[in-house]
mmCIF file of C-alpha atoms and ligand atoms in Angstrom:
data_model
loop_
_atom_site.group_PDB
_atom_site.id
_atom_site.type_symbol
_atom_site.label_atom_id
_atom_site.label_comp_id
_atom_site.label_asym_id
_atom_site.label_seq_id
_atom_site.Cartn_x
_atom_site.Cartn_y
_atom_site.Cartn_z
ATOM 1 C CA UNK A 1069 -4.087 3.166 30.001
ATOM 2 C CA UNK A 1070 -5.919 0.979 27.486
ATOM 3 C CA UNK A 1071 -7.360 2.113 24.178
ATOM 4 C CA UNK A 1072 -10.831 1.975 25.782
ATOM 5 C CA UNK A 1073 -10.014 5.306 27.433
ATOM 6 C CA UNK A 1074 -9.714 6.838 23.951
ATOM 7 C CA UNK A 1075 -12.914 5.377 22.531
ATOM 8 C CA UNK A 1076 -16.360 6.925 22.755
ATOM 9 C CA UNK A 1077 -17.677 6.008 26.225
ATOM 10 C CA UNK A 1078 -20.981 4.781 24.822
ATOM 11 C CA UNK A 1079 -19.108 2.287 22.622
ATOM 12 C CA UNK A 1080 -17.081 1.065 25.575
ATOM 13 C CA UNK A 1081 -20.351 0.503 27.468
ATOM 14 C CA UNK A 1082 -21.919 -1.316 24.567
ATOM 15 C CA UNK A 1083 -21.910 -5.036 23.844
ATOM 16 C CA UNK A 1084 -21.542 -6.314 20.294
ATOM 17 C CA UNK A 1085 -24.815 -7.420 18.672
ATOM 18 C CA UNK A 1086 -25.133 -11.105 19.148
ATOM 19 C CA UNK A 1087 -26.514 -12.559 15.955
ATOM 20 C CA UNK A 1088 -28.068 -16.022 15.738
ATOM 21 C CA UNK A 1089 -25.096 -17.086 13.642
ATOM 22 C CA UNK A 1090 -22.685 -16.016 16.391
ATOM 23 C CA UNK A 1091 -24.557 -17.724 19.205
ATOM 24 C CA UNK A 1092 -24.855 -21.127 17.613
ATOM 25 C CA UNK A 1093 -22.559 -22.951 15.176
ATOM 26 C CA UNK A 1094 -23.887 -23.259 11.631
ATOM 27 C CA UNK A 1095 -24.454 -27.002 11.966
ATOM 28 C CA UNK A 1096 -27.408 -29.244 12.762
ATOM 29 C CA UNK A 1097 -31.027 -28.447 11.996
ATOM 30 C CA UNK A 1098 -31.031 -24.681 11.865
ATOM 31 C CA UNK A 1099 -34.309 -23.133 12.935
ATOM 32 C CA UNK A 1100 -32.824 -20.152 14.793
ATOM 33 C CA UNK A 1101 -32.219 -17.360 12.271
ATOM 34 C CA UNK A 1102 -35.455 -17.068 10.299
ATOM 35 C CA UNK A 1103 -33.667 -18.287 7.192
ATOM 36 C CA UNK A 1104 -35.335 -20.165 4.329
ATOM 37 C CA UNK A 1105 -34.937 -23.951 4.406
ATOM 38 C CA UNK A 1106 -33.130 -24.095 1.082
ATOM 39 C CA UNK A 1107 -31.620 -21.822 -1.546
ATOM 40 C CA UNK A 1108 -33.289 -21.155 -4.891
ATOM 41 C CA UNK A 1109 -30.082 -21.397 -6.876
ATOM 42 C CA UNK A 1110 -29.037 -25.059 -7.083
ATOM 43 C CA UNK A 1111 -25.327 -24.155 -7.427
ATOM 44 C CA UNK A 1112 -25.406 -21.926 -4.364
ATOM 45 C CA UNK A 1113 -26.866 -24.276 -1.843
ATOM 46 C CA UNK A 1114 -25.736 -22.290 1.212
ATOM 47 C CA UNK A 1115 -27.101 -18.937 0.022
ATOM 48 C CA UNK A 1116 -30.181 -19.234 2.234
ATOM 49 C CA UNK A 1117 -27.950 -19.181 5.327
ATOM 50 C CA UNK A 1118 -26.425 -16.094 6.919
ATOM 51 C CA UNK A 1119 -22.656 -16.040 6.423
ATOM 52 C CA UNK A 1120 -20.145 -16.433 9.207
ATOM 53 C CA UNK A 1121 -19.578 -12.895 10.638
ATOM 54 C CA UNK A 1122 -15.807 -13.462 10.780
ATOM 55 C CA UNK A 1123 -15.121 -16.650 8.785
ATOM 56 C CA UNK A 1124 -12.482 -18.686 10.605
ATOM 57 C CA UNK A 1125 -10.608 -19.969 7.550
ATOM 58 C CA UNK A 1126 -10.440 -16.557 5.925
ATOM 59 C CA UNK A 1127 -9.366 -14.976 9.190
ATOM 60 C CA UNK A 1128 -6.566 -17.471 9.597
ATOM 61 C CA UNK A 1129 -5.403 -17.166 5.980
ATOM 62 C CA UNK A 1130 -5.354 -13.343 6.148
ATOM 63 C CA UNK A 1131 -3.592 -13.447 9.521
ATOM 64 C CA UNK A 1132 -0.953 -15.680 7.934
ATOM 65 C CA UNK A 1133 -0.679 -13.353 4.917
ATOM 66 C CA UNK A 1134 -0.247 -10.244 7.040
ATOM 67 C CA UNK A 1135 1.978 -11.863 9.656
ATOM 68 C CA UNK A 1136 -0.251 -11.329 12.703
ATOM 69 C CA UNK A 1137 -2.315 -13.517 15.023
ATOM 70 C CA UNK A 1138 -5.989 -14.160 14.274
ATOM 71 C CA UNK A 1139 -6.858 -12.223 17.427
ATOM 72 C CA UNK A 1140 -5.218 -9.199 15.812
ATOM 73 C CA UNK A 1141 -7.442 -9.108 12.748
ATOM 74 C CA UNK A 1142 -10.910 -7.989 11.710
ATOM 75 C CA UNK A 1143 -12.046 -8.757 8.171
ATOM 76 C CA UNK A 1144 -13.952 -5.833 6.621
ATOM 77 C CA UNK A 1145 -15.632 -4.722 3.408
ATOM 78 C CA UNK A 1146 -12.445 -3.173 2.091
ATOM 79 C CA UNK A 1147 -10.281 -0.722 4.030
ATOM 80 C CA UNK A 1148 -13.021 1.852 3.534
ATOM 81 C CA UNK A 1149 -15.083 0.061 6.157
ATOM 82 C CA UNK A 1150 -12.103 -0.054 8.514
ATOM 83 C CA UNK A 1151 -11.689 3.726 8.214
ATOM 84 C CA UNK A 1152 -15.393 4.208 8.895
ATOM 85 C CA UNK A 1153 -15.446 1.870 11.935
ATOM 86 C CA UNK A 1154 -12.405 3.546 13.488
ATOM 87 C CA UNK A 1155 -13.917 6.988 13.090
ATOM 88 C CA UNK A 1156 -17.220 5.903 14.599
ATOM 89 C CA UNK A 1157 -15.581 4.192 17.566
ATOM 90 C CA UNK A 1158 -13.082 6.917 18.482
ATOM 91 C CA UNK A 1159 -14.599 10.248 17.478
ATOM 92 C CA UNK A 1160 -17.431 11.947 19.379
ATOM 93 C CA UNK A 1161 -19.383 14.308 17.142
ATOM 94 C CA UNK A 1162 -18.572 17.933 17.810
ATOM 95 C CA UNK A 1163 -15.717 17.102 20.194
ATOM 96 C CA UNK A 1164 -13.015 14.921 18.687
ATOM 97 C CA UNK A 1165 -10.836 15.301 15.641
ATOM 98 C CA UNK A 1166 -8.791 13.339 13.149
ATOM 99 C CA UNK A 1167 -5.451 14.401 11.738
ATOM 100 C CA UNK A 1168 -4.594 13.852 8.092
ATOM 101 C CA UNK A 1169 -1.741 14.941 5.824
ATOM 102 C CA UNK A 1170 -3.098 16.048 2.461
ATOM 103 C CA UNK A 1171 -2.805 15.394 -0.324
ATOM 104 C CA UNK A 1172 -3.932 11.973 0.799
ATOM 105 C CA UNK A 1173 -6.790 9.488 0.403
ATOM 106 C CA UNK A 1174 -10.138 11.291 0.483
ATOM 107 C CA UNK A 1175 -12.047 8.816 2.666
ATOM 108 C CA UNK A 1176 -10.416 9.894 5.964
ATOM 109 C CA UNK A 1177 -12.080 13.270 5.662
ATOM 110 C CA UNK A 1178 -15.403 11.869 4.465
ATOM 111 C CA UNK A 1179 -15.523 9.436 7.399
ATOM 112 C CA UNK A 1180 -14.702 12.214 9.855
ATOM 113 C CA UNK A 1181 -17.291 14.586 8.390
ATOM 114 C CA UNK A 1182 -19.916 11.882 8.425
ATOM 115 C CA UNK A 1183 -19.234 11.329 12.111
ATOM 116 C CA UNK A 1184 -19.211 15.069 12.900
ATOM 117 C CA UNK A 1185 -15.535 15.017 13.821
ATOM 118 C CA UNK A 1186 -13.195 17.878 13.087
ATOM 119 C CA UNK A 1187 -10.613 17.396 10.346
ATOM 120 C CA UNK A 1188 -7.184 18.801 11.182
ATOM 121 C CA UNK A 1189 -4.829 18.853 8.213
ATOM 122 C CA UNK A 1190 -1.060 19.025 8.198
ATOM 123 C CA UNK A 1191 -0.289 19.578 4.515
ATOM 124 C CA UNK A 1192 2.682 17.848 2.968
ATOM 125 C CA UNK A 1193 5.640 19.893 1.671
ATOM 126 C CA UNK A 1194 4.761 20.975 -1.851
ATOM 127 C CA UNK A 1195 8.373 21.978 -2.600
ATOM 128 C CA UNK A 1196 9.840 18.563 -1.870
ATOM 129 C CA UNK A 1197 7.629 16.084 -3.717
ATOM 130 C CA UNK A 1198 4.973 16.260 -0.982
ATOM 131 C CA UNK A 1199 7.244 14.923 1.733
ATOM 132 C CA UNK A 1200 5.437 14.427 5.039
ATOM 133 C CA UNK A 1201 6.029 17.294 7.489
ATOM 134 C CA UNK A 1202 7.186 15.156 10.420
ATOM 135 C CA UNK A 1203 7.883 18.070 12.702
ATOM 136 C CA UNK A 1204 4.489 19.702 12.267
ATOM 137 C CA UNK A 1205 2.682 16.341 12.639
ATOM 138 C CA UNK A 1206 4.412 15.780 15.996
ATOM 139 C CA UNK A 1207 3.792 19.350 17.121
ATOM 140 C CA UNK A 1208 0.129 19.218 16.129
ATOM 141 C CA UNK A 1209 -0.585 16.003 18.044
ATOM 142 C CA UNK A 1210 1.344 17.342 21.034
ATOM 143 C CA UNK A 1211 -0.648 20.577 21.101
ATOM 144 C CA UNK A 1212 -4.107 19.302 20.301
ATOM 145 C CA UNK A 1213 -5.943 17.077 22.772
ATOM 146 C CA UNK A 1214 -8.951 16.527 20.536
ATOM 147 C CA UNK A 1215 -7.131 14.431 17.964
ATOM 148 C CA UNK A 1216 -8.149 10.807 18.402
ATOM 149 C CA UNK A 1217 -7.045 9.355 15.078
ATOM 150 C CA UNK A 1218 -3.909 10.144 13.094
ATOM 151 C CA UNK A 1219 -4.286 8.848 9.534
ATOM 152 C CA UNK A 1220 -1.048 8.087 7.720
ATOM 153 C CA UNK A 1221 -0.689 6.274 4.430
ATOM 154 C CA UNK A 1222 2.298 4.240 3.351
ATOM 155 C CA UNK A 1223 2.830 4.374 0.446
ATOM 156 C CA UNK A 1224 0.681 7.475 0.280
ATOM 157 C CA UNK A 1225 -2.009 7.986 -2.344
ATOM 158 C CA UNK A 1226 -1.397 9.960 -4.571
ATOM 159 C CA UNK A 1227 2.234 10.873 -3.745
ATOM 160 C CA UNK A 1228 3.647 7.352 -3.335
ATOM 161 C CA UNK A 1229 6.029 8.151 -0.461
ATOM 162 C CA UNK A 1230 6.432 5.824 2.491
ATOM 163 C CA UNK A 1231 6.519 6.284 6.268
ATOM 164 C CA UNK A 1232 9.847 5.242 7.761
ATOM 165 C CA UNK A 1233 9.739 3.151 10.946
ATOM 166 C CA UNK A 1234 11.818 5.734 12.878
ATOM 167 C CA UNK A 1235 9.154 8.346 12.531
ATOM 168 C CA UNK A 1236 6.288 5.900 13.044
ATOM 169 C CA UNK A 1237 7.794 4.607 16.310
ATOM 170 C CA UNK A 1238 8.371 8.099 17.557
ATOM 171 C CA UNK A 1239 4.805 9.120 16.707
ATOM 172 C CA UNK A 1240 3.422 5.964 18.345
ATOM 173 C CA UNK A 1241 5.354 6.691 21.524
ATOM 174 C CA UNK A 1242 4.330 10.327 21.617
ATOM 175 C CA UNK A 1243 0.664 9.570 21.041
ATOM 176 C CA UNK A 1244 0.425 6.654 23.475
ATOM 177 C CA UNK A 1245 -2.609 7.126 25.700
ATOM 178 C CA UNK A 1246 -3.679 10.086 23.548
ATOM 179 C CA UNK A 1247 -4.489 9.015 20.024
ATOM 180 C CA UNK A 1248 -4.603 6.026 17.669
ATOM 181 C CA UNK A 1249 -2.202 6.010 14.722
ATOM 182 C CA UNK A 1250 -3.850 4.447 11.692
ATOM 183 C CA UNK A 1251 -1.365 3.339 9.076
ATOM 184 C CA UNK A 1252 -3.144 2.680 5.802
ATOM 185 C CA UNK A 1253 -1.068 0.141 3.879
ATOM 186 C CA UNK A 1254 -3.338 -0.199 0.835
ATOM 187 C CA UNK A 1255 -0.240 -0.168 -1.422
ATOM 188 C CA UNK A 1256 2.291 -1.855 0.894
ATOM 189 C CA UNK A 1257 2.893 -4.794 -1.464
ATOM 190 C CA UNK A 1258 4.364 -2.455 -4.064
ATOM 191 C CA UNK A 1259 6.813 -0.838 -1.683
ATOM 192 C CA UNK A 1260 10.342 -1.702 -0.565
ATOM 193 C CA UNK A 1261 9.392 -1.319 3.116
ATOM 194 C CA UNK A 1262 8.029 -4.191 5.195
ATOM 195 C CA UNK A 1263 4.610 -3.847 6.796
ATOM 196 C CA UNK A 1264 4.350 -2.036 10.113
ATOM 197 C CA UNK A 1265 2.212 -4.949 11.366
ATOM 198 C CA UNK A 1266 5.314 -6.172 13.260
ATOM 199 C CA UNK A 1267 4.986 -3.127 15.550
ATOM 200 C CA UNK A 1268 1.462 -4.019 16.675
ATOM 201 C CA UNK A 1269 2.601 -6.231 19.541
ATOM 202 C CA UNK A 1270 4.440 -3.299 21.140
ATOM 203 C CA UNK A 1271 1.910 -0.560 20.421
ATOM 204 C CA UNK A 1272 -1.692 -0.712 21.616
ATOM 205 C CA UNK A 1273 -2.389 2.511 19.687
ATOM 206 C CA UNK A 1274 -1.321 1.246 16.258
ATOM 207 C CA UNK A 1275 -3.785 0.164 13.598
ATOM 208 C CA UNK A 1276 -2.662 -1.142 10.212
ATOM 209 C CA UNK A 1277 -5.120 -1.314 7.312
ATOM 210 C CA UNK A 1278 -4.654 -3.828 4.510
ATOM 211 C CA UNK A 1279 -6.762 -4.634 1.485
ATOM 212 C CA UNK A 1280 -7.085 -7.109 -1.364
ATOM 213 C CA UNK A 1281 -8.213 -4.263 -3.642
ATOM 214 C CA UNK A 1282 -4.906 -3.126 -5.097
ATOM 215 C CA UNK A 1283 -1.993 -5.598 -5.167
ATOM 216 C CA UNK A 1284 -4.349 -8.583 -5.110
ATOM 217 C CA UNK A 1285 -6.285 -7.347 -8.138
ATOM 218 C CA UNK A 1286 -9.576 -7.709 -6.278
ATOM 219 C CA UNK A 1287 -11.120 -4.257 -5.934
ATOM 220 C CA UNK A 1288 -14.454 -5.807 -6.868
ATOM 221 C CA UNK A 1289 -14.316 -8.218 -3.959
ATOM 222 C CA UNK A 1290 -14.543 -5.588 -1.198
ATOM 223 C CA UNK A 1291 -12.301 -7.401 1.230
ATOM 224 C CA UNK A 1292 -9.885 -5.755 3.617
ATOM 225 C CA UNK A 1293 -8.491 -6.175 7.089
ATOM 226 C CA UNK A 1294 -7.904 -4.108 10.197
ATOM 227 C CA UNK A 1295 -4.839 -5.200 12.173
ATOM 228 C CA UNK A 1296 -4.400 -4.180 15.825
ATOM 229 C CA UNK A 1297 -4.184 -5.494 19.354
ATOM 230 C CA UNK A 1298 -7.236 -7.525 20.503
ATOM 231 C CA UNK A 1299 -8.608 -4.726 22.763
ATOM 232 C CA UNK A 1300 -8.930 -2.404 19.787
ATOM 233 C CA UNK A 1301 -10.333 -5.098 17.507
ATOM 234 C CA UNK A 1302 -12.941 -5.838 20.157
ATOM 235 C CA UNK A 1303 -14.120 -2.190 20.096
ATOM 236 C CA UNK A 1304 -14.552 -2.302 16.311
ATOM 237 C CA UNK A 1305 -16.503 -5.565 16.508
ATOM 238 C CA UNK A 1306 -19.166 -3.739 18.511
ATOM 239 C CA UNK A 1307 -20.095 -1.469 15.656
ATOM 240 C CA UNK A 1308 -19.397 -3.518 12.525
ATOM 241 C CA UNK A 1309 -22.442 -4.794 10.626
ATOM 242 C CA UNK A 1310 -23.466 -8.246 11.881
ATOM 243 C CA UNK A 1311 -22.704 -9.954 8.558
ATOM 244 C CA UNK A 1312 -20.198 -7.720 6.751
ATOM 245 C CA UNK A 1313 -19.011 -10.283 4.207
ATOM 246 C CA UNK A 1314 -21.417 -11.934 1.741
ATOM 247 C CA UNK A 1315 -20.833 -15.669 1.386
ATOM 248 C CA UNK A 1316 -19.780 -15.456 -2.301
ATOM 249 C CA UNK A 1317 -17.148 -12.927 -1.227
ATOM 250 C CA UNK A 1318 -15.855 -15.192 1.531
ATOM 251 C CA UNK A 1319 -15.561 -18.098 -0.931
ATOM 252 C CA UNK A 1320 -13.814 -15.965 -3.550
ATOM 253 C CA UNK A 1321 -11.454 -14.387 -1.011
ATOM 254 C CA UNK A 1322 -10.391 -17.871 0.111
ATOM 255 C CA UNK A 1323 -9.884 -18.871 -3.507
ATOM 256 C CA UNK A 1324 -7.758 -15.720 -4.024
ATOM 257 C CA UNK A 1325 -5.408 -16.809 -1.260
ATOM 258 C CA UNK A 1326 -4.757 -20.340 -2.507
ATOM 259 C CA UNK A 1327 -1.194 -21.170 -3.479
ATOM 260 C CA UNK A 1328 -1.648 -21.011 -7.266
ATOM 261 C CA UNK A 1329 -3.144 -17.515 -7.030
ATOM 262 C CA UNK A 1330 -0.362 -16.471 -4.636
ATOM 263 C CA UNK A 1331 2.106 -17.428 -7.343
ATOM 264 C CA UNK A 1332 0.184 -15.431 -9.937
ATOM 265 C CA UNK A 1333 0.088 -12.448 -7.622
ATOM 266 C CA UNK A 1334 3.886 -12.464 -7.469
ATOM 267 C CA UNK A 1335 3.937 -12.307 -11.263
ATOM 268 C CA UNK A 1336 1.445 -9.430 -11.231
ATOM 269 C CA UNK A 1337 3.729 -7.461 -8.910
ATOM 270 C CA UNK A 1338 6.667 -8.117 -11.244
ATOM 271 C CA UNK A 1339 4.591 -7.052 -14.241
ATOM 272 C CA UNK A 1340 3.614 -3.809 -12.545
ATOM 273 C CA UNK A 1341 7.173 -3.073 -11.442
ATOM 274 C CA UNK A 1342 8.427 -3.591 -14.976
ATOM 275 C CA UNK A 1343 5.612 -1.587 -16.607
ATOM 276 C CA UNK A 1344 6.218 1.229 -14.170
ATOM 277 C CA UNK A 1345 9.915 1.379 -15.046
ATOM 278 C CA UNK A 1346 9.113 1.470 -18.758
ATOM 279 C CA UNK A 1347 6.552 4.214 -18.227
ATOM 280 C CA UNK A 1348 8.913 6.326 -16.110
ATOM 281 C CA UNK A 1349 11.623 6.071 -18.759
ATOM 282 C CA UNK A 1350 9.207 7.276 -21.409
ATOM 283 C CA UNK A 1351 7.755 10.053 -19.287
ATOM 284 C CA UNK A 1352 11.218 11.503 -18.708
ATOM 285 C CA UNK A 1353 11.561 12.143 -22.425
ATOM 286 C CA UNK A 1354 8.604 14.509 -22.747
ATOM 287 C CA UNK A 1355 9.547 18.165 -22.524
ATOM 288 C CA UNK A 1356 6.135 19.091 -21.123
ATOM 289 C CA UNK A 1357 6.752 17.099 -17.917
ATOM 290 C CA UNK A 1358 7.348 19.631 -15.143
ATOM 291 C CA UNK A 1359 7.667 17.062 -12.375
ATOM 292 C CA UNK A 1360 7.589 13.300 -12.054
ATOM 293 C CA UNK A 1361 7.023 11.696 -8.646
ATOM 294 C CA UNK A 1362 7.587 7.939 -9.057
ATOM 295 C CA UNK A 1363 6.665 6.875 -5.515
ATOM 296 C CA UNK A 1364 6.539 3.261 -4.311
ATOM 297 C CA UNK A 1365 3.035 2.276 -5.369
ATOM 298 C CA UNK A 1366 1.246 1.174 -8.563
ATOM 299 C CA UNK A 1367 0.890 4.727 -9.836
ATOM 300 C CA UNK A 1368 3.032 7.755 -10.628
ATOM 301 C CA UNK A 1369 2.215 11.403 -10.098
ATOM 302 C CA UNK A 1370 3.160 13.951 -12.726
ATOM 303 C CA UNK A 1371 2.766 17.699 -13.070
ATOM 304 C CA UNK A 1372 2.232 19.460 -16.386
ATOM 305 C CA UNK A 1373 1.008 22.837 -17.587
ATOM 306 C CA UNK A 1374 -2.701 22.985 -18.409
ATOM 307 C CA UNK A 1375 -3.441 19.567 -16.928
ATOM 308 C CA UNK A 1376 -7.158 19.992 -17.667
ATOM 309 C CA UNK A 1377 -6.487 20.226 -21.377
ATOM 310 C CA UNK A 1378 -4.235 17.188 -21.289
ATOM 311 C CA UNK A 1379 -6.834 15.188 -19.342
ATOM 312 C CA UNK A 1380 -9.468 16.045 -21.932
ATOM 313 C CA UNK A 1381 -7.062 15.252 -24.764
ATOM 314 C CA UNK A 1382 -6.430 11.793 -23.256
ATOM 315 C CA UNK A 1383 -10.106 11.159 -22.494
ATOM 316 C CA UNK A 1384 -11.095 12.041 -26.054
ATOM 317 C CA UNK A 1385 -8.851 9.208 -27.188
ATOM 318 C CA UNK A 1386 -10.270 6.824 -24.643
ATOM 319 C CA UNK A 1387 -7.591 6.905 -21.962
ATOM 320 C CA UNK A 1388 -8.647 8.084 -18.517
ATOM 321 C CA UNK A 1389 -6.083 9.311 -16.016
ATOM 322 C CA UNK A 1390 -6.783 11.040 -12.736
ATOM 323 C CA UNK A 1391 -6.774 14.804 -12.263
ATOM 324 C CA UNK A 1392 -7.642 16.555 -9.007
ATOM 325 C CA UNK A 1393 -9.757 19.558 -9.966
ATOM 326 C CA UNK A 1394 -11.148 19.952 -6.436
ATOM 327 C CA UNK A 1395 -7.769 19.967 -4.673
ATOM 328 C CA UNK A 1396 -5.693 23.178 -4.848
ATOM 329 C CA UNK A 1397 -2.616 21.330 -3.492
ATOM 330 C CA UNK A 1398 -2.724 19.085 -6.555
ATOM 331 C CA UNK A 1399 -3.307 21.734 -9.198
ATOM 332 C CA UNK A 1400 -1.877 20.470 -12.509
ATOM 333 C CA UNK A 1401 -0.944 17.109 -11.073
ATOM 334 C CA UNK A 1402 -2.096 13.937 -12.789
ATOM 335 C CA UNK A 1403 -2.024 10.444 -11.306
ATOM 336 C CA UNK A 1404 -1.378 7.600 -13.699
ATOM 337 C CA UNK A 1405 -2.189 4.054 -12.535
ATOM 338 C CA UNK A 1406 0.216 1.382 -13.775
ATOM 339 C CA UNK A 1407 -1.915 -0.587 -16.193
ATOM 340 C CA UNK A 1408 -0.939 -3.221 -18.747
ATOM 341 C CA UNK A 1409 1.877 -2.698 -21.211
ATOM 342 C CA UNK A 1410 -0.731 -2.058 -23.932
ATOM 343 C CA UNK A 1411 -2.629 0.468 -21.824
ATOM 344 C CA UNK A 1412 0.530 2.393 -21.052
ATOM 345 C CA UNK A 1413 1.669 2.304 -24.676
ATOM 346 C CA UNK A 1414 -1.636 3.903 -25.638
ATOM 347 C CA UNK A 1415 -1.080 6.596 -23.050
ATOM 348 C CA UNK A 1416 2.461 7.392 -24.111
ATOM 349 C CA UNK A 1417 1.398 7.509 -27.767
ATOM 350 C CA UNK A 1418 -1.191 10.133 -26.801
ATOM 351 C CA UNK A 1419 1.487 12.014 -24.838
ATOM 352 C CA UNK A 1420 3.711 11.966 -27.970
ATOM 353 C CA UNK A 1421 0.921 13.583 -29.973
ATOM 354 C CA UNK A 1422 0.470 16.145 -27.220
ATOM 355 C CA UNK A 1423 4.191 16.909 -27.283
ATOM 356 C CA UNK A 1424 3.949 17.385 -31.016
ATOM 357 C CA UNK A 1425 1.057 19.867 -31.042
ATOM 358 C CA UNK A 1426 2.234 21.845 -28.018
HETATM 359 C C1 PLP B 195 -7.732 2.418 -2.669
HETATM 360 C C2 PLP B 195 -7.460 2.852 -1.269
HETATM 361 C C3 PLP B 195 -8.167 2.344 -0.198
HETATM 362 C C4 PLP B 195 -9.451 1.600 -0.427
HETATM 363 O O1 PLP B 195 -9.344 0.309 -0.190
HETATM 364 P P1 PLP B 195 -10.594 -0.654 -0.254
HETATM 365 O O2 PLP B 195 -10.038 -1.819 0.459
HETATM 366 O O3 PLP B 195 -10.910 -0.896 -1.669
HETATM 367 O O4 PLP B 195 -11.742 -0.029 0.476
HETATM 368 C C5 PLP B 195 -7.768 2.633 1.084
HETATM 369 N N1 PLP B 195 -6.747 3.475 1.293
HETATM 370 C C6 PLP B 195 -6.063 4.036 0.280
HETATM 371 C C7 PLP B 195 -4.950 4.957 0.567
HETATM 372 C C8 PLP B 195 -6.404 3.758 -1.033
HETATM 373 O O5 PLP B 195 -5.770 4.370 -2.047
#
């Protein structure tokens, strides 16, 4: 059974919108898309033209970067758009559900709620650094026929733990023909594990999400990728906006992936690894630390007493870290992003003062 059987029937019936830019190449005398004859900014001479919906050079560079074929990739406005497209394609309002494992990234739930899909949560184990409850995840998908999307994150935000391939393969096999497993790899570059993109060729129900937002220092670019088998990519193409990527973004994304930037990105990863080690060593020395969860991403999760007070204390001195006031699972936890050496020195100086007055 193909993934079409899992998608909303009306999406399977539908054809993708055929834009002028898709039907004809962007060459020759272009009088087919109601564009202006020339741009008004002399340096941006192509701005009057609609961008390529899936720019070939960017597609091929990202496919190379993520180790898949171009037919396995859809470029999106960040992973957020990938999450939204998947939910719209696979979940019928009032009938289907997603499964998530909180604490995790908040957008899975928002996308599901927007689509009118039920959100089924399998909470992580609070007593063991928020380890994923493998058994309950497998039981829940086995018992519930409404679940169409299983969202997993590796490394997970905000707990930093990774999904081992053993479990992923087992889940993929047990959900075959039943649900899509979406592995969000927003932080994969920081982790010791290789990407699960290698499993795509054997699993029609696997989707891997990647992004340039985190390890490529390009959150402002809004550029991400959905990786999957062509049949699934084709379903997403039917609902994606006709021109998701603005031309300045396409140009900048290509620039980001040139060799000299690739080299700088390696250095950035080394910098973050080193800053994270330094931070963890310092954190260990504070007596008010109740728990430190290092994880495998560019952040650490800590637990302290009276986290609200500490957050305010930090903010008053100009350093903003992340608390989770709306999430009971994360009461008194604080997520610290790995910033520059200077940023983290500021933070630990504030923590020293806190230690002193407490
Ligand atoms: C930051 C983050 C994203 C968002 O990525 P964009 O590409 O910027 O949309 C996706 N998933 C997780 C788990 C994240 O933490």
